[in-house]
PDB file of N, CA and C in Angstrom:
ATOM      1  N   MET A   1      24.812-146.969 -35.994  1.00  0.00           N
ATOM      2  CA  MET A   1      26.160-146.203 -36.232  1.00  0.00           C
ATOM      3  C   MET A   1      25.563-145.202 -37.064  1.00  0.00           C
ATOM      4  N   ALA A   2      25.959-144.132 -36.575  1.00  0.00           N
ATOM      5  CA  ALA A   2      25.692-142.798 -37.839  1.00  0.00           C
ATOM      6  C   ALA A   2      26.667-143.192 -38.811  1.00  0.00           C
ATOM      7  N   VAL A   3      25.811-142.306 -40.089  1.00  0.00           N
ATOM      8  CA  VAL A   3      26.694-142.063 -41.226  1.00  0.00           C
ATOM      9  C   VAL A   3      27.451-140.623 -41.217  1.00  0.00           C
ATOM     10  N   ARG A   4      28.297-140.225 -41.584  1.00  0.00           N
ATOM     11  CA  ARG A   4      28.832-139.014 -41.514  1.00  0.00           C
ATOM     12  C   ARG A   4      28.699-138.412 -42.880  1.00  0.00           C
ATOM     13  N   LYS A   5      28.079-137.305 -43.665  1.00  0.00           N
ATOM     14  CA  LYS A   5      28.197-137.034 -44.958  1.00  0.00           C
ATOM     15  C   LYS A   5      29.272-135.899 -44.997  1.00  0.00           C
ATOM     16  N   LYS A   6      30.383-136.211 -46.148  1.00  0.00           N
ATOM     17  CA  LYS A   6      31.357-135.631 -46.143  1.00  0.00           C
ATOM     18  C   LYS A   6      30.867-134.092 -46.787  1.00  0.00           C
ATOM     19  N   ALA A   7      31.694-133.086 -46.222  1.00  0.00           N
ATOM     20  CA  ALA A   7      31.137-131.573 -46.515  1.00  0.00           C
ATOM     21  C   ALA A   7      31.409-131.341 -47.899  1.00  0.00           C
ATOM     22  N   SER A   8      30.523-130.737 -48.794  1.00  0.00           N
ATOM     23  CA  SER A   8      30.649-130.516 -50.134  1.00  0.00           C
ATOM     24  C   SER A   8      31.687-129.325 -50.317  1.00  0.00           C
ATOM     25  N   LEU A   9      32.167-129.828 -51.532  1.00  0.00           N
ATOM     26  CA  LEU A   9      33.520-128.471 -51.988  1.00  0.00           C
ATOM     27  C   LEU A   9      32.575-127.691 -52.867  1.00  0.00           C
ATOM     28  N   CYS A  10      32.957-126.610 -52.621  1.00  0.00           N
ATOM     29  CA  CYS A  10      32.481-125.304 -53.558  1.00  0.00           C
ATOM     30  C   CYS A  10      33.530-124.360 -54.047  1.00  0.00           C
ATOM     31  N   VAL A  11      33.648-124.075 -55.441  1.00  0.00           N
ATOM     32  CA  VAL A  11      34.366-122.894 -55.791  1.00  0.00           C
ATOM     33  C   VAL A  11      34.022-121.588 -55.085  1.00  0.00           C
ATOM     34  N   GLU A  12      34.970-120.854 -54.359  1.00  0.00           N
ATOM     35  CA  GLU A  12      34.899-119.605 -53.625  1.00  0.00           C
ATOM     36  C   GLU A  12      35.067-118.660 -54.345  1.00  0.00           C
ATOM     37  N   LEU A  13      34.402-117.521 -54.591  1.00  0.00           N
ATOM     38  CA  LEU A  13      34.886-115.913 -55.209  1.00  0.00           C
ATOM     39  C   LEU A  13      35.042-115.370 -54.340  1.00  0.00           C
ATOM     40  N   THR A  14      36.083-114.488 -54.562  1.00  0.00           N
ATOM     41  CA  THR A  14      36.612-113.449 -53.695  1.00  0.00           C
ATOM     42  C   THR A  14      37.228-112.159 -54.526  1.00  0.00           C
ATOM     43  N   GLY A  15      36.319-111.161 -55.129  1.00  0.00           N
ATOM     44  CA  GLY A  15      36.718-110.374 -55.932  1.00  0.00           C
ATOM     45  C   GLY A  15      36.981-111.162 -57.167  1.00  0.00           C
ATOM     46  N   LYS A  16      38.378-111.026 -57.942  1.00  0.00           N
ATOM     47  CA  LYS A  16      38.281-111.802 -58.988  1.00  0.00           C
ATOM     48  C   LYS A  16      39.189-113.043 -58.884  1.00  0.00           C
ATOM     49  N   ARG A  17      39.451-113.300 -57.421  1.00  0.00           N
ATOM     50  CA  ARG A  17      40.038-114.671 -57.149  1.00  0.00           C
ATOM     51  C   ARG A  17      38.939-115.881 -57.137  1.00  0.00           C
ATOM     52  N   ARG A  18      39.215-116.844 -57.624  1.00  0.00           N
ATOM     53  CA  ARG A  18      38.550-117.998 -57.397  1.00  0.00           C
ATOM     54  C   ARG A  18      39.133-119.514 -56.699  1.00  0.00           C
ATOM     55  N   TYR A  19      38.886-119.862 -56.061  1.00  0.00           N
ATOM     56  CA  TYR A  19      39.635-120.726 -55.075  1.00  0.00           C
ATOM     57  C   TYR A  19      38.853-122.065 -54.808  1.00  0.00           C
ATOM     58  N   ILE A  20      39.157-123.172 -54.051  1.00  0.00           N
ATOM     59  CA  ILE A  20      38.309-124.389 -53.803  1.00  0.00           C
ATOM     60  C   ILE A  20      39.231-124.412 -52.014  1.00  0.00           C
ATOM     61  N   SER A  21      38.635-124.193 -50.931  1.00  0.00           N
ATOM     62  CA  SER A  21      39.091-124.619 -49.923  1.00  0.00           C
ATOM     63  C   SER A  21      38.793-126.354 -49.504  1.00  0.00           C
ATOM     64  N   VAL A  22      40.016-126.895 -49.096  1.00  0.00           N
ATOM     65  CA  VAL A  22      39.787-128.331 -49.470  1.00  0.00           C
ATOM     66  C   VAL A  22      40.408-128.785 -48.063  1.00  0.00           C
ATOM     67  N   PRO A  23      39.860-129.695 -47.399  1.00  0.00           N
ATOM     68  CA  PRO A  23      40.608-130.478 -46.237  1.00  0.00           C
ATOM     69  C   PRO A  23      42.163-130.589 -46.569  1.00  0.00           C
ATOM     70  N   ALA A  24      42.771-130.417 -45.796  1.00  0.00           N
ATOM     71  CA  ALA A  24      44.323-130.721 -46.220  1.00  0.00           C
ATOM     72  C   ALA A  24      44.694-131.971 -46.554  1.00  0.00           C
ATOM     73  N   GLY A  25      44.023-133.370 -46.088  1.00  0.00           N
ATOM     74  CA  GLY A  25      44.605-134.463 -46.379  1.00  0.00           C
ATOM     75  C   GLY A  25      44.001-134.967 -47.903  1.00  0.00           C
ATOM     76  N   ARG A  26      42.851-133.970 -48.444  1.00  0.00           N
ATOM     77  CA  ARG A  26      42.647-134.568 -49.713  1.00  0.00           C
ATOM     78  C   ARG A  26      42.997-133.438 -50.891  1.00  0.00           C
ATOM     79  N   ALA A  27      43.816-132.376 -50.544  1.00  0.00           N
ATOM     80  CA  ALA A  27      43.958-131.119 -51.469  1.00  0.00           C
ATOM     81  C   ALA A  27      44.774-131.778 -52.570  1.00  0.00           C
ATOM     82  N   LYS A  28      45.946-132.711 -52.349  1.00  0.00           N
ATOM     83  CA  LYS A  28      46.752-133.139 -53.590  1.00  0.00           C
ATOM     84  C   LYS A  28      45.882-133.901 -54.631  1.00  0.00           C
ATOM     85  N   ASP A  29      45.149-134.788 -54.089  1.00  0.00           N
ATOM     86  CA  ASP A  29      44.202-135.748 -55.061  1.00  0.00           C
ATOM     87  C   ASP A  29      43.316-134.884 -55.596  1.00  0.00           C
ATOM     88  N   LEU A  30      42.738-133.863 -55.251  1.00  0.00           N
ATOM     89  CA  LEU A  30      41.592-132.958 -55.811  1.00  0.00           C
ATOM     90  C   LEU A  30      42.615-132.236 -57.010  1.00  0.00           C
ATOM     91  N   HIS A  31      43.619-131.554 -56.764  1.00  0.00           N
ATOM     92  CA  HIS A  31      44.096-130.987 -57.393  1.00  0.00           C
ATOM     93  C   HIS A  31      44.768-131.649 -58.847  1.00  0.00           C
ATOM     94  N   TYR A  32      45.214-132.991 -58.382  1.00  0.00           N
ATOM     95  CA  TYR A  32      45.298-133.829 -59.690  1.00  0.00           C
ATOM     96  C   TYR A  32      44.067-134.482 -60.502  1.00  0.00           C
ATOM     97  N   TYR A  33      43.116-134.585 -59.758  1.00  0.00           N
ATOM     98  CA  TYR A  33      41.768-134.733 -60.168  1.00  0.00           C
ATOM     99  C   TYR A  33      41.331-133.625 -61.480  1.00  0.00           C
ATOM    100  N   LEU A  34      41.573-132.433 -60.848  1.00  0.00           N
ATOM    101  CA  LEU A  34      41.438-131.235 -61.583  1.00  0.00           C
ATOM    102  C   LEU A  34      41.946-130.937 -62.935  1.00  0.00           C
ATOM    103  N   ARG A  35      43.483-131.278 -62.810  1.00  0.00           N
ATOM    104  CA  ARG A  35      44.186-131.131 -63.864  1.00  0.00           C
ATOM    105  C   ARG A  35      44.409-132.395 -65.014  1.00  0.00           C
ATOM    106  N   SER A  36      43.508-133.364 -64.182  1.00  0.00           N
ATOM    107  CA  SER A  36      43.387-134.781 -65.353  1.00  0.00           C
ATOM    108  C   SER A  36      42.034-133.973 -66.225  1.00  0.00           C
ATOM    109  N   LYS A  37      41.432-133.177 -65.593  1.00  0.00           N
ATOM    110  CA  LYS A  37      40.017-132.863 -66.244  1.00  0.00           C
ATOM    111  C   LYS A  37      40.314-131.411 -67.200  1.00  0.00           C
ATOM    112  N   HIS A  38      41.588-131.048 -67.362  1.00  0.00           N
ATOM    113  CA  HIS A  38      42.008-130.085 -67.966  1.00  0.00           C
ATOM    114  C   HIS A  38      41.827-128.636 -67.393  1.00  0.00           C
ATOM    115  N   VAL A  39      41.131-128.758 -66.167  1.00  0.00           N
ATOM    116  CA  VAL A  39      40.927-127.428 -65.397  1.00  0.00           C
ATOM    117  C   VAL A  39      42.471-126.533 -64.567  1.00  0.00           C
ATOM    118  N   ARG A  40      42.379-125.340 -65.226  1.00  0.00           N
ATOM    119  CA  ARG A  40      44.024-124.706 -64.946  1.00  0.00           C
ATOM    120  C   ARG A  40      43.774-124.310 -63.183  1.00  0.00           C
ATOM    121  N   SER A  41      44.828-124.980 -62.619  1.00  0.00           N
ATOM    122  CA  SER A  41      44.849-124.258 -60.995  1.00  0.00           C
ATOM    123  C   SER A  41      46.138-124.788 -60.584  1.00  0.00           C
ATOM    124  N   ALA A  42      46.420-123.964 -59.509  1.00  0.00           N
ATOM    125  CA  ALA A  42      47.933-123.941 -59.039  1.00  0.00           C
ATOM    126  C   ALA A  42      47.514-125.159 -57.962  1.00  0.00           C
ATOM    127  N   PRO A  43      48.807-125.550 -57.690  1.00  0.00           N
ATOM    128  CA  PRO A  43      49.104-126.476 -56.428  1.00  0.00           C
ATOM    129  C   PRO A  43      48.250-126.061 -55.377  1.00  0.00           C
ATOM    130  N   PRO A  44      47.944-127.087 -54.516  1.00  0.00           N
ATOM    131  CA  PRO A  44      47.290-126.549 -52.927  1.00  0.00           C
ATOM    132  C   PRO A  44      48.353-125.779 -52.128  1.00  0.00           C
ATOM    133  N   GLU A  45      48.153-124.460 -51.682  1.00  0.00           N
ATOM    134  CA  GLU A  45      48.516-123.859 -50.895  1.00  0.00           C
ATOM    135  C   GLU A  45      48.178-124.025 -49.198  1.00  0.00           C
ATOM    136  N   PRO A  46      49.094-124.565 -48.386  1.00  0.00           N
ATOM    137  CA  PRO A  46      48.275-124.600 -46.840  1.00  0.00           C
ATOM    138  C   PRO A  46      48.302-123.329 -46.219  1.00  0.00           C
ATOM    139  N   ALA A  47      47.229-123.440 -45.891  1.00  0.00           N
ATOM    140  CA  ALA A  47      46.243-122.071 -44.968  1.00  0.00           C
ATOM    141  C   ALA A  47      46.430-122.345 -43.516  1.00  0.00           C
ATOM    142  N   PHE A  48      47.217-123.474 -43.115  1.00  0.00           N
ATOM    143  CA  PHE A  48      47.013-123.326 -41.508  1.00  0.00           C
ATOM    144  C   PHE A  48      45.878-123.390 -40.711  1.00  0.00           C
ATOM    145  N   THR A  49      44.949-124.065 -41.526  1.00  0.00           N
ATOM    146  CA  THR A  49      43.550-124.219 -40.814  1.00  0.00           C
ATOM    147  C   THR A  49      43.107-125.083 -40.768  1.00  0.00           C
ATOM    148  N   GLY A  50      43.981-126.310 -41.237  1.00  0.00           N
ATOM    149  CA  GLY A  50      43.311-127.927 -41.563  1.00  0.00           C
ATOM    150  C   GLY A  50      42.844-127.707 -43.046  1.00  0.00           C
ATOM    151  N   PHE A  51      42.775-126.441 -43.824  1.00  0.00           N
ATOM    152  CA  PHE A  51      42.340-126.606 -44.971  1.00  0.00           C
ATOM    153  C   PHE A  51      43.304-125.873 -46.033  1.00  0.00           C
ATOM    154  N   ASP A  52      43.651-126.431 -46.968  1.00  0.00           N
ATOM    155  CA  ASP A  52      44.744-125.949 -48.324  1.00  0.00           C
ATOM    156  C   ASP A  52      43.308-125.279 -49.407  1.00  0.00           C
ATOM    157  N   ASN A  53      44.227-124.242 -49.820  1.00  0.00           N
ATOM    158  CA  ASN A  53      43.504-123.570 -51.014  1.00  0.00           C
ATOM    159  C   ASN A  53      43.925-123.890 -52.444  1.00  0.00           C
ATOM    160  N   ILE A  54      43.477-124.332 -53.322  1.00  0.00           N
ATOM    161  CA  ILE A  54      43.489-124.450 -54.503  1.00  0.00           C
ATOM    162  C   ILE A  54      43.216-123.161 -55.577  1.00  0.00           C
ATOM    163  N   GLU A  55      44.216-122.489 -55.825  1.00  0.00           N
ATOM    164  CA  GLU A  55      43.871-121.486 -56.548  1.00  0.00           C
ATOM    165  C   GLU A  55      43.242-121.786 -58.021  1.00  0.00           C
ATOM    166  N   LEU A  56      42.379-121.102 -58.657  1.00  0.00           N
ATOM    167  CA  LEU A  56      41.676-121.618 -60.298  1.00  0.00           C
ATOM    168  C   LEU A  56      42.081-120.417 -60.988  1.00  0.00           C
ATOM    169  N   ALA A  57      42.115-120.419 -62.111  1.00  0.00           N
ATOM    170  CA  ALA A  57      42.529-119.479 -63.498  1.00  0.00           C
ATOM    171  C   ALA A  57      41.212-118.623 -63.138  1.00  0.00           C
ATOM    172  N   ALA A  58      41.566-117.029 -63.193  1.00  0.00           N
ATOM    173  CA  ALA A  58      40.485-116.135 -63.289  1.00  0.00           C
ATOM    174  C   ALA A  58      39.456-116.193 -64.159  1.00  0.00           C
ATOM    175  N   ASP A  59      39.553-116.828 -65.557  1.00  0.00           N
ATOM    176  CA  ASP A  59      38.598-117.167 -66.141  1.00  0.00           C
ATOM    177  C   ASP A  59      38.025-118.426 -66.389  1.00  0.00           C
ATOM    178  N   ILE A  60      38.007-119.124 -65.531  1.00  0.00           N
ATOM    179  CA  ILE A  60      37.712-120.448 -65.201  1.00  0.00           C
ATOM    180  C   ILE A  60      36.133-120.536 -65.322  1.00  0.00           C
ATOM    181  N   ASP A  61      35.403-121.845 -65.707  1.00  0.00           N
ATOM    182  CA  ASP A  61      34.162-122.026 -65.765  1.00  0.00           C
ATOM    183  C   ASP A  61      33.606-122.269 -64.491  1.00  0.00           C
ATOM    184  N   VAL A  62      33.172-121.503 -63.687  1.00  0.00           N
ATOM    185  CA  VAL A  62      32.714-121.990 -62.269  1.00  0.00           C
ATOM    186  C   VAL A  62      31.727-122.862 -62.063  1.00  0.00           C
ATOM    187  N   VAL A  63      30.783-122.906 -63.231  1.00  0.00           N
ATOM    188  CA  VAL A  63      29.637-123.754 -63.201  1.00  0.00           C
ATOM    189  C   VAL A  63      30.417-125.286 -63.233  1.00  0.00           C
ATOM    190  N   GLY A  64      30.916-125.190 -64.378  1.00  0.00           N
ATOM    191  CA  GLY A  64      31.702-126.649 -64.913  1.00  0.00           C
ATOM    192  C   GLY A  64      32.729-127.297 -63.895  1.00  0.00           C
ATOM    193  N   VAL A  65      33.284-126.399 -63.272  1.00  0.00           N
ATOM    194  CA  VAL A  65      34.220-126.869 -62.081  1.00  0.00           C
ATOM    195  C   VAL A  65      33.550-127.037 -60.845  1.00  0.00           C
ATOM    196  N   GLN A  66      32.323-126.294 -60.404  1.00  0.00           N
ATOM    197  CA  GLN A  66      31.421-127.046 -59.539  1.00  0.00           C
ATOM    198  C   GLN A  66      30.892-128.335 -60.032  1.00  0.00           C
ATOM    199  N   ALA A  67      30.504-128.399 -60.959  1.00  0.00           N
ATOM    200  CA  ALA A  67      29.942-130.010 -61.533  1.00  0.00           C
ATOM    201  C   ALA A  67      31.102-131.356 -61.122  1.00  0.00           C
ATOM    202  N   LEU A  68      32.671-130.515 -61.559  1.00  0.00           N
ATOM    203  CA  LEU A  68      33.312-131.675 -61.058  1.00  0.00           C
ATOM    204  C   LEU A  68      33.624-131.920 -59.627  1.00  0.00           C
ATOM    205  N   LEU A  69      33.335-130.754 -58.963  1.00  0.00           N
ATOM    206  CA  LEU A  69      33.380-131.450 -57.548  1.00  0.00           C
ATOM    207  C   LEU A  69      32.397-131.961 -57.093  1.00  0.00           C
ATOM    208  N   ASP A  70      31.139-131.703 -57.466  1.00  0.00           N
ATOM    209  CA  ASP A  70      30.037-132.624 -57.130  1.00  0.00           C
ATOM    210  C   ASP A  70      30.361-134.115 -57.117  1.00  0.00           C
ATOM    211  N   ASP A  71      30.783-134.226 -58.727  1.00  0.00           N
ATOM    212  CA  ASP A  71      31.271-135.696 -58.877  1.00  0.00           C
ATOM    213  C   ASP A  71      32.314-136.387 -58.163  1.00  0.00           C
ATOM    214  N   TRP A  72      33.373-135.568 -57.712  1.00  0.00           N
ATOM    215  CA  TRP A  72      34.228-135.915 -56.995  1.00  0.00           C
ATOM    216  C   TRP A  72      34.252-136.231 -55.344  1.00  0.00           C
ATOM    217  N   SER A  73      33.230-135.211 -54.836  1.00  0.00           N
ATOM    218  CA  SER A  73      33.314-135.331 -53.553  1.00  0.00           C
ATOM    219  C   SER A  73      31.886-136.607 -53.232  1.00  0.00           C
TER     220      SER A  73
END
């Protein structure tokens, strides 16, 4: 049986916007995890593509949040 590796999550940057695209079934759990680590983030917003977006504060430490994502995924 083949082992499937989960797709890694990453902080995406578009202009001044910082967000994470998360599979819809995992978005709420990730949001709670980030909030428990004191990361300012908006609740997941559905994108109708099977992924939800979690908006991050504009002044967020991208490297720090990415490290949290690496630990969570």
